[in-house]
Amino acid sequence: MEGGVVAVCTASASCLSVAVGTCEAGVQHDLLQTFSVFPLEISYKGIVLSRIRARKDLPTHGVRKGDLGGFVQSPFNLSHKGDCWIKDDAKVYEKGSVKNNALVCGNAVVKGSSRVQGQAVVKDNACISSHAVVGIDAVVKDNARVYGYASIRGSAVVKDNAKVCASSIVDENMVISGDMELAVSDGM
């Protein structure tokens, strides 16, 4: 182990133990992984989350090798592909995931089976949950909430105290703000 840091294996949910070499799942690891788990755990809403540490530079988000990031519950919450990152005190747990070059930062939360992907940014105190997807160049910020099967994409922005839920789609250059609630269901 390198400085007490435990590397994250994405081959098996039970493998969190190898920095370099072959893990219990039979996967050969190297130092090209995006992140490792730093030995700092917190309990958040009864779930144990671990802080991450960058194992390489991620220039898209100004992250340098060795920088501490946000918190994950499992290795499946943050992809090792692309420059995606979880920063500050942001938390990604349950089956929530961050992929491609997406960024989750501030005190934002991604949970449930939701996804943040593409070049999307979720920040401040925003929360993405259920099966929601935030992608392409979309931004969700402030105290906004996106949940259900909602999809935020294109260059859309959801901000302030806005809520987007059900099967709503916010696309292109749309801005949902203030205390607006957008809930469009299938079949209506």
XYZ file of C-alpha atoms in Angstrom:
188
model
C 0.000 0.000 0.000
C 1.172 3.448 -0.778
C 0.929 5.929 2.125
C -2.102 4.209 3.634
C -4.152 4.790 0.505
C -6.341 1.936 -0.648
C -6.940 1.703 -4.392
C -10.414 1.083 -5.716
C -11.062 -1.940 -7.907
C -14.081 -1.680 -10.168
C -14.140 -5.393 -10.993
C -15.831 -6.439 -7.795
C -17.889 -4.581 -5.199
C -15.986 -6.417 -2.471
C -12.501 -5.481 -3.710
C -11.172 -2.281 -2.182
C -7.769 -3.543 -1.186
C -4.980 -3.265 -3.746
C -2.834 -0.322 -4.839
C -0.787 -2.139 -7.482
C -0.809 -5.802 -8.495
C -3.507 -8.413 -8.844
C -6.558 -8.126 -6.570
C -8.864 -10.826 -5.203
C -11.058 -10.446 -8.307
C -8.057 -11.385 -10.484
C -7.716 -7.912 -12.009
C -4.289 -6.406 -12.651
C -4.151 -2.855 -11.222
C -1.818 -0.023 -12.076
C -1.378 3.612 -11.146
C -3.530 4.858 -14.028
C -6.673 4.685 -11.925
C -8.411 8.001 -11.403
C -8.876 7.760 -7.662
C -8.162 5.828 -4.512
C -9.976 5.780 -1.200
C -8.341 7.966 1.446
C -8.548 6.510 4.961
C -11.247 8.964 6.101
C -14.778 7.710 6.482
C -17.909 9.578 7.488
C -21.412 8.428 8.276
C -23.981 10.298 6.203
C -27.644 9.444 6.762
C -26.555 6.078 8.151
C -24.332 5.254 5.148
C -20.542 4.972 5.436
C -18.815 7.095 2.795
C -15.083 7.319 2.063
C -13.163 10.373 0.861
C -11.346 9.949 -2.444
C -7.869 11.043 -3.512
C -6.749 11.725 -7.100
C -4.215 9.214 -8.429
C -3.511 11.336 -11.502
C -3.961 14.896 -12.737
C -7.446 15.719 -14.032
C -6.837 18.977 -15.917
C -10.488 19.424 -16.890
C -11.304 20.243 -13.256
C -7.957 21.590 -12.038
C -7.311 18.481 -9.944
C -3.718 17.467 -9.268
C -2.481 14.022 -8.323
C -2.818 13.668 -4.554
C -5.698 16.158 -4.165
C -8.495 15.031 -1.891
C -11.965 14.901 -3.368
C -15.485 14.284 -2.147
C -17.073 11.106 -0.822
C -18.220 7.801 -2.363
C -19.930 4.747 -0.955
C -18.462 2.277 -3.454
C -15.992 2.118 -6.348
C -18.911 2.153 -8.770
C -19.896 5.722 -7.855
C -17.056 7.329 -9.855
C -15.782 6.107 -13.210
C -12.055 5.675 -13.847
C -12.606 6.738 -17.469
C -12.439 10.377 -18.502
C -11.792 13.296 -16.153
C -14.924 12.981 -14.011
C -14.471 14.029 -10.409
C -16.213 14.510 -7.077
C -14.862 17.572 -5.276
C -15.140 19.363 -1.933
C -17.708 17.717 0.370
C -19.935 16.399 -2.424
C -21.333 12.907 -1.893
C -22.193 10.148 -4.375
C -23.728 6.996 -2.967
C -26.153 4.112 -3.407
C -26.069 3.419 -7.181
C -25.485 7.066 -8.116
C -22.681 7.529 -10.641
C -20.418 10.186 -12.125
C -18.978 9.488 -15.583
C -17.123 10.949 -18.560
C -15.897 14.471 -17.689
C -18.699 15.385 -15.274
C -18.104 17.223 -11.999
C -19.989 17.021 -8.701
C -18.814 19.616 -6.173
C -19.663 21.790 -3.189
C -22.140 19.973 -0.953
C -24.035 18.390 -3.851
C -25.508 14.895 -3.516
C -25.977 12.236 -6.208
C -27.864 9.157 -5.005
C -30.382 6.480 -5.919
C -29.701 5.214 -9.442
C -29.067 8.689 -10.840
C -26.247 9.588 -13.233
C -24.175 12.688 -13.914
C -22.329 12.353 -17.215
C -20.865 14.159 -20.203
C -19.514 17.592 -19.206
C -22.354 18.171 -16.720
C -21.819 19.966 -13.409
C -23.815 19.456 -10.214
C -22.774 21.881 -7.493
C -23.614 23.868 -4.379
C -26.384 22.067 -2.440
C -28.079 20.486 -5.457
C -29.430 16.947 -5.180
C -29.850 14.411 -8.002
C -31.746 11.268 -7.019
C -33.996 8.373 -8.062
C -33.288 7.603 -11.744
C -32.563 11.164 -12.893
C -29.881 11.860 -15.489
C -27.880 15.082 -15.848
C -25.746 15.133 -18.979
C -24.077 16.825 -21.908
C -23.248 20.388 -20.672
C -26.109 20.784 -18.191
C -25.681 22.516 -14.830
C -27.707 21.875 -11.686
C -26.835 24.255 -8.860
C -27.898 26.156 -5.755
C -30.595 24.177 -3.893
C -32.150 22.622 -7.000
C -33.539 19.074 -6.919
C -33.778 16.663 -9.859
C -35.468 13.310 -9.260
C -37.818 10.664 -10.626
C -36.967 9.878 -14.245
C -36.139 13.500 -15.096
C -33.460 14.278 -17.670
C -31.437 17.501 -17.735
C -29.313 17.810 -20.879
C -27.911 20.101 -23.535
C -26.862 23.423 -22.031
C -29.840 23.473 -19.664
C -29.574 25.008 -16.190
C -31.635 24.124 -13.132
C -30.985 26.527 -10.270
C -32.250 28.313 -7.165
C -34.869 26.150 -5.401
C -36.280 24.624 -8.585
C -37.465 21.012 -8.697
C -37.562 18.874 -11.819
C -39.175 15.474 -11.418
C -41.332 12.693 -12.877
C -40.422 12.186 -16.567
C -39.597 15.836 -17.270
C -36.973 16.710 -19.857
C -35.092 19.998 -19.634
C -33.086 20.444 -22.824
C -31.028 22.808 -24.945
C -30.759 26.301 -23.404
C -33.713 26.044 -21.015
C -33.372 27.556 -17.543
C -35.563 26.338 -14.682
C -35.194 28.672 -11.704
C -36.787 30.281 -8.682
C -39.238 28.052 -6.833
C -40.533 26.466 -10.035
C -41.503 22.789 -10.021
C -41.590 20.932 -13.308
C -43.302 17.521 -13.204
C -44.281 15.998 -16.532
C -45.493 12.406 -16.481
C -45.473 9.892 -19.321
C -48.785 9.476 -21.106
C -50.087 12.979 -20.328
